[in-house]
Structure formats: C-alpha cells, structure tokens
XYZ file of N, CA and C in Angstrom:
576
model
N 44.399 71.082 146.403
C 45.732 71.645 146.503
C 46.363 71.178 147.802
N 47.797 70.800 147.772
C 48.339 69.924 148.822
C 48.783 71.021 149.893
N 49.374 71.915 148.831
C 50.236 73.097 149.691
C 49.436 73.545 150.563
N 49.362 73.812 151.864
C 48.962 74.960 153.266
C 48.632 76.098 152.736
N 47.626 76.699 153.183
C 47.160 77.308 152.504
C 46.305 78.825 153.984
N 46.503 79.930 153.909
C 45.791 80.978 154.547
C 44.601 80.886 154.778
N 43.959 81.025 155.754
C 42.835 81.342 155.978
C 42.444 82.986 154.894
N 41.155 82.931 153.874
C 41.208 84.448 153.225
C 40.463 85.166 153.731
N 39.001 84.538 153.856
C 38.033 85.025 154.666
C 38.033 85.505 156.070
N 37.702 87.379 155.956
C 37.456 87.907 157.274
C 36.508 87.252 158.386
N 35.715 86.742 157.647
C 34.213 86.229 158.228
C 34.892 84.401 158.788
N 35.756 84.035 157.754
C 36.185 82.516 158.382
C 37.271 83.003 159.394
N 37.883 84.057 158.905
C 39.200 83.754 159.857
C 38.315 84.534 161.181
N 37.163 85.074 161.412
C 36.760 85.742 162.565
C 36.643 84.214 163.790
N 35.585 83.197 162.571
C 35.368 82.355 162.970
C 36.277 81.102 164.035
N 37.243 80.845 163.319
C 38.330 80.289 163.081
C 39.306 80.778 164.403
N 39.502 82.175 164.752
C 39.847 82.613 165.878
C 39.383 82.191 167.031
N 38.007 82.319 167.287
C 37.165 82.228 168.448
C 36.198 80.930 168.769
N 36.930 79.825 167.565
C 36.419 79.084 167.940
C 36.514 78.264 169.076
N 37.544 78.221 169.511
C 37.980 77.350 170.969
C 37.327 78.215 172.054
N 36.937 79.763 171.641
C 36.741 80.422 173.062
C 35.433 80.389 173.398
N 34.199 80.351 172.098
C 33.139 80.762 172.090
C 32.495 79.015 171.443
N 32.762 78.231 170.825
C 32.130 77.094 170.195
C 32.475 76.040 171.734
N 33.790 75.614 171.375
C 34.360 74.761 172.285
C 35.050 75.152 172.703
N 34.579 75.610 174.083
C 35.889 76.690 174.927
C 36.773 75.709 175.301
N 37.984 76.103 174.860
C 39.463 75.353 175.457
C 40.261 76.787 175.478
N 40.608 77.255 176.666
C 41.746 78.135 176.282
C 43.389 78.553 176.183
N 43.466 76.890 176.288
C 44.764 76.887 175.674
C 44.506 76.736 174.252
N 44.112 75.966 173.637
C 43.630 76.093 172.435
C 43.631 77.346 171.717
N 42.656 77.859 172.488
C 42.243 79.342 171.781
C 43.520 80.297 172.019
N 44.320 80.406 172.937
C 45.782 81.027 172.992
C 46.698 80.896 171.755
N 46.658 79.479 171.978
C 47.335 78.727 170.725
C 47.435 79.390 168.917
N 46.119 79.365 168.920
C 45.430 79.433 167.383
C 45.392 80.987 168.021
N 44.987 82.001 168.753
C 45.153 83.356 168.447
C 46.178 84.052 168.346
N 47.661 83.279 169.449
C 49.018 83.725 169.172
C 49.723 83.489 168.325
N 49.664 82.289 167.984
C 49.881 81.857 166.149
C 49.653 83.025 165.220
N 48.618 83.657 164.600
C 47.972 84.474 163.937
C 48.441 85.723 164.107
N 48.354 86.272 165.274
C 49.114 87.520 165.628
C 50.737 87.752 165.970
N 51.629 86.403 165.799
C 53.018 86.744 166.495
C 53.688 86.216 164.666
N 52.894 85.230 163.725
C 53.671 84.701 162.931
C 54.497 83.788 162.789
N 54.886 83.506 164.032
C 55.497 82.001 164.815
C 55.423 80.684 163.750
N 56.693 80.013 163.727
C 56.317 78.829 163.091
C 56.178 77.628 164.498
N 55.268 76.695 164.373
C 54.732 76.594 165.337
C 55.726 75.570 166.718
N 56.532 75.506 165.834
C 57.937 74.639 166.448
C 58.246 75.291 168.146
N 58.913 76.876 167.225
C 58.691 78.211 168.241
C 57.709 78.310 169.286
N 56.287 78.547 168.531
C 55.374 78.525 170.038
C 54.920 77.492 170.506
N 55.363 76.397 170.478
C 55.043 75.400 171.234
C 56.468 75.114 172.205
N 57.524 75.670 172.142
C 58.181 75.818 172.918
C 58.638 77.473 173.884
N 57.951 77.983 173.808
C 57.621 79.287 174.543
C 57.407 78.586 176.057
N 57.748 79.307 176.895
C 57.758 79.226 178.111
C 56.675 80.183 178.726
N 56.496 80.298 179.953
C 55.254 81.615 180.306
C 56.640 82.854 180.586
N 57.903 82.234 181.326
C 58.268 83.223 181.356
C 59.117 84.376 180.314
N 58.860 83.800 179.036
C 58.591 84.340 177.511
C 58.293 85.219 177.592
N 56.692 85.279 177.979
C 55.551 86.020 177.659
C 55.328 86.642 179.513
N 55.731 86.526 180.465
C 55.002 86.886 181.282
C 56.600 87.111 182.564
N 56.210 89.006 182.717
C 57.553 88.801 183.946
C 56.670 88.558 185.192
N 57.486 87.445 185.826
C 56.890 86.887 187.238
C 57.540 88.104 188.307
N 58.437 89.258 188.263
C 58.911 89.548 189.209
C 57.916 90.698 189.109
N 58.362 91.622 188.168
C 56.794 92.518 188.156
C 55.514 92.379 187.807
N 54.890 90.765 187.398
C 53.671 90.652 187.704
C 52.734 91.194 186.313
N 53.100 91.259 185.375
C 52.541 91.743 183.852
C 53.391 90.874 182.672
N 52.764 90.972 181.908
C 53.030 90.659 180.478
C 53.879 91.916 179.912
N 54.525 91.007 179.068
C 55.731 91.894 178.527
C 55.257 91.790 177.350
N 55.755 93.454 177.012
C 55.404 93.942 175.365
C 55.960 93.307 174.156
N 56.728 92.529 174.828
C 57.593 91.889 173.128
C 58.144 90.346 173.854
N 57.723 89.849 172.753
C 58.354 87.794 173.041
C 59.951 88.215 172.113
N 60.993 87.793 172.942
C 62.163 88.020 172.382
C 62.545 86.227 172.427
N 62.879 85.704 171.238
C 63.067 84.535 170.942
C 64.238 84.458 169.691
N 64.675 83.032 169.954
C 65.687 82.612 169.447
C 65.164 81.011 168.246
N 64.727 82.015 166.679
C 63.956 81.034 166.154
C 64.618 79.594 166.034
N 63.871 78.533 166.175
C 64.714 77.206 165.891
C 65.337 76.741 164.614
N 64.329 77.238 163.433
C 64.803 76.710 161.704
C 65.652 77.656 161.680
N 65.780 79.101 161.903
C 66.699 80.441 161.480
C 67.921 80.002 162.168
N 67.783 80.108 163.362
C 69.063 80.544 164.605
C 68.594 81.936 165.081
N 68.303 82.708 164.104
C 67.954 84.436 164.073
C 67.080 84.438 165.783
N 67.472 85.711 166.025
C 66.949 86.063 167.272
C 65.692 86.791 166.777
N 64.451 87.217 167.392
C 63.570 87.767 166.856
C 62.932 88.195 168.130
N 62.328 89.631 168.116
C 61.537 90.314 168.678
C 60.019 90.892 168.286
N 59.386 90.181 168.745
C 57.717 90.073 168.556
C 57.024 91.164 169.397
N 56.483 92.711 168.953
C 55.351 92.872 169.694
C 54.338 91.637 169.608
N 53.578 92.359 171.147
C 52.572 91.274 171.370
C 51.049 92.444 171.396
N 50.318 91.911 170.593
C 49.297 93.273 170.300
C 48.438 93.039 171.161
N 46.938 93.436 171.332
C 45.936 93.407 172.123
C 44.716 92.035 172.123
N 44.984 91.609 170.557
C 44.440 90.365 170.856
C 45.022 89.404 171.605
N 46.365 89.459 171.066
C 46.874 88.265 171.888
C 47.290 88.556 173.323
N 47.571 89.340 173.751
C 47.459 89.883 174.897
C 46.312 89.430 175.563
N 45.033 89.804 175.575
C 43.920 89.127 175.680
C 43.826 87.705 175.811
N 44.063 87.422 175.240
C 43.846 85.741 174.946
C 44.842 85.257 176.123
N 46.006 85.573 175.686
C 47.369 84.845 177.121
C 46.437 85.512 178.463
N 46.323 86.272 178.817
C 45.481 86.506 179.752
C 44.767 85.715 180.280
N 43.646 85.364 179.874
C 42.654 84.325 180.128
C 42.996 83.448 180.461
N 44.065 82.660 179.291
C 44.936 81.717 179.575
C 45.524 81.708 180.601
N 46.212 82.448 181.141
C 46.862 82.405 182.387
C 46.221 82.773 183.489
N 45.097 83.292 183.754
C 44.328 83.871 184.731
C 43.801 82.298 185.106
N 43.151 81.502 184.244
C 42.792 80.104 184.216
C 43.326 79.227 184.960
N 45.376 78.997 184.226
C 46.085 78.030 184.575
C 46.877 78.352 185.775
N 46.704 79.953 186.098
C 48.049 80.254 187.342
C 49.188 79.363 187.183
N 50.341 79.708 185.933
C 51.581 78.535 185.849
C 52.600 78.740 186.918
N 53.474 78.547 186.328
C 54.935 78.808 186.963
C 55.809 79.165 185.860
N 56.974 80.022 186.433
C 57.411 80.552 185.232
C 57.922 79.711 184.353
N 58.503 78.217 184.277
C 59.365 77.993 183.601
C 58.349 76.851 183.057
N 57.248 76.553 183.178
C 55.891 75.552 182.822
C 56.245 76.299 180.853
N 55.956 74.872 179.907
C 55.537 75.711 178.451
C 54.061 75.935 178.750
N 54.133 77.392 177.984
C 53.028 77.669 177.594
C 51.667 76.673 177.301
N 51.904 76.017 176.181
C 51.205 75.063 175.321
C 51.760 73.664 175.985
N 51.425 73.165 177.258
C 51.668 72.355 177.655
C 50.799 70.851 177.159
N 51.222 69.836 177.243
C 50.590 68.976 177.972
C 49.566 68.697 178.867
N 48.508 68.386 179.161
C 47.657 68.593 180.239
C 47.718 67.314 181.364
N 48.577 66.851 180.946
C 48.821 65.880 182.445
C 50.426 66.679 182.509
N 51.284 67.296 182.101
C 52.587 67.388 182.445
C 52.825 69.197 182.099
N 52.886 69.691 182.654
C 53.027 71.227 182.225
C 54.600 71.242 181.752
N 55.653 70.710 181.997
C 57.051 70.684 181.703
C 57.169 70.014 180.202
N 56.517 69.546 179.767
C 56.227 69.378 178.739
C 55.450 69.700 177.507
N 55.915 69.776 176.155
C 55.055 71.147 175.351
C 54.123 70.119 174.268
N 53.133 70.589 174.148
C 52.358 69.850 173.102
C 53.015 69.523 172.064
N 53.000 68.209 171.424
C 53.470 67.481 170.045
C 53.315 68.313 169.033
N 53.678 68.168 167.830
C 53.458 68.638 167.168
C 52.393 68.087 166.422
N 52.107 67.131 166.417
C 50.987 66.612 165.971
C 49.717 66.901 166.547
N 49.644 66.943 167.883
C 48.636 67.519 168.609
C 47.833 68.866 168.248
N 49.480 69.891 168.152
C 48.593 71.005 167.528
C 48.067 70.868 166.409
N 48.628 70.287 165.463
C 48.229 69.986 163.772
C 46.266 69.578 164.149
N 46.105 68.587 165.086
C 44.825 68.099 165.451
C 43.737 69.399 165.964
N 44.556 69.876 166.833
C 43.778 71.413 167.212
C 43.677 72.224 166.332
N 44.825 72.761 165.096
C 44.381 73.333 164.394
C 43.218 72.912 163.426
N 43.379 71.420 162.672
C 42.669 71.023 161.536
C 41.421 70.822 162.083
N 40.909 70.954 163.757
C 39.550 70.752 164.109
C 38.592 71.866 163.760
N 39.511 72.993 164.217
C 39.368 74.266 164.213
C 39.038 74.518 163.049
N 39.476 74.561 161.667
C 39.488 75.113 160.522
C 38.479 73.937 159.811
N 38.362 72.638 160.349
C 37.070 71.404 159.902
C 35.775 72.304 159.927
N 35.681 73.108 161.201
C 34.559 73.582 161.790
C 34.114 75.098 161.264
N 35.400 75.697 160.825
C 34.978 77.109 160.787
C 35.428 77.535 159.650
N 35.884 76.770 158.346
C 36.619 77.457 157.153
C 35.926 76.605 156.211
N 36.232 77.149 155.038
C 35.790 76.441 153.556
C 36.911 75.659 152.771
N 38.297 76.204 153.588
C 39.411 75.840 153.077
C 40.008 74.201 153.582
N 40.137 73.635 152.566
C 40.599 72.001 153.111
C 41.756 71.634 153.942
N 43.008 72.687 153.112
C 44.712 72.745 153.011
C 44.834 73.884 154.536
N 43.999 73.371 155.217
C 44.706 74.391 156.509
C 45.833 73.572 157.328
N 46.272 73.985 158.000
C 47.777 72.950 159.169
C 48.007 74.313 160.163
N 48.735 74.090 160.912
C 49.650 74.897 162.328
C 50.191 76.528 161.123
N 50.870 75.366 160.295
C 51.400 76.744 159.227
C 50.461 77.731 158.563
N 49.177 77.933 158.313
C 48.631 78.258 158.349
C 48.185 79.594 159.342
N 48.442 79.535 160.259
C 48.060 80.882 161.190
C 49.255 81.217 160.657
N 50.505 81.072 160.311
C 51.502 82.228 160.327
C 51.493 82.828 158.520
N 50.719 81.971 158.036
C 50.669 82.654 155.981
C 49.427 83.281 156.679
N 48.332 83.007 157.116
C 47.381 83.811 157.188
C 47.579 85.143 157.902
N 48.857 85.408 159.139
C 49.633 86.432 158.886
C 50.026 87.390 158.493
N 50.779 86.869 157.223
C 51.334 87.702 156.376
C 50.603 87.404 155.057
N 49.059 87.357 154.645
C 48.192 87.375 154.049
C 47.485 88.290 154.426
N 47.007 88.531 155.691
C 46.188 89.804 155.994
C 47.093 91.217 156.002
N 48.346 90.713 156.246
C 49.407 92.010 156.409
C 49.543 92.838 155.184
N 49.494 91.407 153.890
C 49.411 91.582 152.523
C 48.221 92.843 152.258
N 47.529 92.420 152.799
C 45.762 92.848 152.715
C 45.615 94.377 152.941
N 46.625 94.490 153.695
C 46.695 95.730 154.915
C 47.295 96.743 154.255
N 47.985 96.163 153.253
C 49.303 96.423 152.474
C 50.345 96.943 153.190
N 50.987 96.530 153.999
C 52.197 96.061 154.942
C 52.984 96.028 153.400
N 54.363 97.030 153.324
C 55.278 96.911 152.637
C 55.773 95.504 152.156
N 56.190 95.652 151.136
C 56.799 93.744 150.855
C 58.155 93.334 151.506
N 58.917 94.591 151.758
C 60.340 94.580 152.245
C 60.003 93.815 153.831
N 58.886 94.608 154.545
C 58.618 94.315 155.572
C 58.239 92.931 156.012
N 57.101 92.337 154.807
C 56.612 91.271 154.765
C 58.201 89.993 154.486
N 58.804 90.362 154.039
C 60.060 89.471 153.130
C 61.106 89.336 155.143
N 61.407 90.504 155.945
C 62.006 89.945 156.683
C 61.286 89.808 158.003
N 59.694 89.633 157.825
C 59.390 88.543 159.450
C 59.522 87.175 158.727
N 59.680 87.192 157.310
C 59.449 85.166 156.757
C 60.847 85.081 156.814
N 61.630 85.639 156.863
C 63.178 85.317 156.507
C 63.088 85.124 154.741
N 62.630 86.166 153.742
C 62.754 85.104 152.183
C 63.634 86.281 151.559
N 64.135 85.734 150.881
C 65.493 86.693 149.511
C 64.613 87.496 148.841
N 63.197 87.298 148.406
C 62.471 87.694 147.444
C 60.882 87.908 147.809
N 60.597 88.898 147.217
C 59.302 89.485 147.317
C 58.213 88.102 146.675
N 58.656 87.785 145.239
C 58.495 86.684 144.283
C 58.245 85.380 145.367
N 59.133 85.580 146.314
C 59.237 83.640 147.222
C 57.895 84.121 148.333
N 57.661 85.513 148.963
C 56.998 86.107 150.149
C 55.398 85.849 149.265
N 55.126 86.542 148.277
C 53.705 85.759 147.376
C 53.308 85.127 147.085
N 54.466 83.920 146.875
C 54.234 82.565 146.258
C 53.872 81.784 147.631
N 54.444 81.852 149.113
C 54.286 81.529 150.193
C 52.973 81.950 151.319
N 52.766 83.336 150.728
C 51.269 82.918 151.075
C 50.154 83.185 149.991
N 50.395 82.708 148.932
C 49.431 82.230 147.897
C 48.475 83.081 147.452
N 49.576 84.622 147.404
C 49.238 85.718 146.698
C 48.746 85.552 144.854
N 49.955 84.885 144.381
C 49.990 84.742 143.143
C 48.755 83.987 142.536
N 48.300 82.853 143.132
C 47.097 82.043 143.016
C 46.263 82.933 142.775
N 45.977 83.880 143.983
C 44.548 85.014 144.014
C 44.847 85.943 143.169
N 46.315 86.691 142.629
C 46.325 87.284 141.449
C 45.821 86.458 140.017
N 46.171 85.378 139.991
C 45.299 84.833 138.550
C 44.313 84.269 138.661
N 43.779 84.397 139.763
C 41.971 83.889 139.784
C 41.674 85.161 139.341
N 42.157 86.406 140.162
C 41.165 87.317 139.601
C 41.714 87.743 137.704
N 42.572 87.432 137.195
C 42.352 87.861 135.866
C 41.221 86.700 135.136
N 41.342 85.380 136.094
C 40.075 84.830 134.867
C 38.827 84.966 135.188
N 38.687 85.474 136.462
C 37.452 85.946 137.076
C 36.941 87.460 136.430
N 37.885 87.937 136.098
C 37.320 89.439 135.543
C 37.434 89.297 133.628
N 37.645 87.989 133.110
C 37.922 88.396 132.006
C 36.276 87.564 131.571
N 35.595 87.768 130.779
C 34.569 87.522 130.515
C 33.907 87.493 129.229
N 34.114 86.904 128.415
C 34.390 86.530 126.767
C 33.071 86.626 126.597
C-alpha cells in the first residue's frame, strides 16, 4: 500500500518513540519524532518552529501551548504541549542551550537553518525500518498516528475532524486508515 500509513501497534509505536533516545540516542531526533506524535503537526510546521515557539527566554520555562500559524491552512492554531513532549524538548534543550530565534530542528552545522524535508523523511523512515512492521511509514505518519490513537481513545469525531482541518468524519477515517481496519475486522471475524 502506497498511501502513509499510522503506526497501530502500542508495542511498535512504544518502540518507534524511543528509538532515537534509548537505541540510537540522537535527541533532536527523538524531539522530532516525539513532538510530531503528540502536537499533530504536519511536518512543514515543525520543522519550522523556532525555540522561541516552544520556550519563553524571558521567564526561563516552556510554555503550555505552541501558538502557530499553519503553512498549508493559513489557520492559526494553538497546541497544548503535554508531558511527553515536554520531556523530550527538555532534554533537547538542556543538551543544545539555543538561542531564541535558532529552529528547533536545525541543521547541525547551521542552527538558523531548519532540517530539509527530506532529511526528516530519512529520520523518520530509519526509525520506523527499525522499530515497526509497517512499510508505508513517512514524517506524515506521526501526525495519522495521532489522530489514530485519539481514534483509539475515542476522542469525539467532531474533535478529531477540526485538528485535521476535514469537512467530514468519512474524509477524518479514510485519512487515518480507520476504514481499512473496519473491513479487516469483518473478514477477520467472519469465518465460513
């Protein structure tokens, strides 16, 4: 299957999280792939995040919500930032000591500069080579796996329909590949 596809597995996506922190520690990496997952971000967005996004330099803490201006939408959007990822930027920054206006997901010879997009695509697909069963993983991927576990959680559909921006509950299932796992399980349970 060509389409991008969620991480489903608790046990892969545990994996899949911690792999940069605990396999091959990188922790920008591991920032990367854990803020992805927890903010929903398409990855355009967090690869252009700044620290001072995520981090007030005047009082010296992390701020409870990434307030951003998405690039495909225009839409302004306000992100709690929960305890994993909290965690994770932490490290990250305890590590790199930036400056406020450095991206986040820099470059490692140029901090003013934000990782390619291809780059992350490489960080993610290493990540998910190593720790998933699933072939169809990409960057897009942490944000269906998202709103796949949210699914899971059973997070309202209304709710689920406006962090994706979609018209339809119908487009929010089909996007993270709800519908697929609804007709596996009718031929999985039907048994002639």
């Amino acid at each position: 299957m060509g389409t991008t596809q969620p991480i489903r597995g608790r046990q892969e996506l545990q994996n899949f999280s911690t792999y940069y922190k605990d396999e091959k520690p990188n922790l920008r990496n591991y920032a990367l792939v854990v803020l992805g997952l927890n903010t929903a971000l398409r990855i355009s967005d967090l690869l252009h995040l700044r620290w001072n996004d995520l981090y007030d330099f005047e009082k010296l803490c992390f701020r409870d919500h990434l307030l951003i201006k998405e690039q495909k939408t225009g839409k302004r959007n306000r992100i709690a930032i929960n305890e994993k990822a909290r965690e994770a930027m932490e490290m990250y920054f305890n590590e790199r000591n930036p400056e406020a206006d450095e991206f986040i997901f820099s470059k490692r010879t140029n901090p003013y500069k934000p990782l390619s997009r291809s780059q992350a695509y490489r960080i993610v697909k290493d990540d998910a080579n190593h720790t998933t069963s699933e072939e169809a993983v990409s960057c897009h991927s942490l944000r269906k796996t998202f709103g796949y576990f949210a699914w899971q959680e059973g997070v309202q559909p209304a709710l689920l329909m406006d962090v994706f921006n979609h018209s339809s509950y119908a487009i929010t299932k089909r996007y993270l590949g709800i519908e697929q796992d609804e007709k596996d399980l009718v031929y999985l349970n039907i048994n002639i």
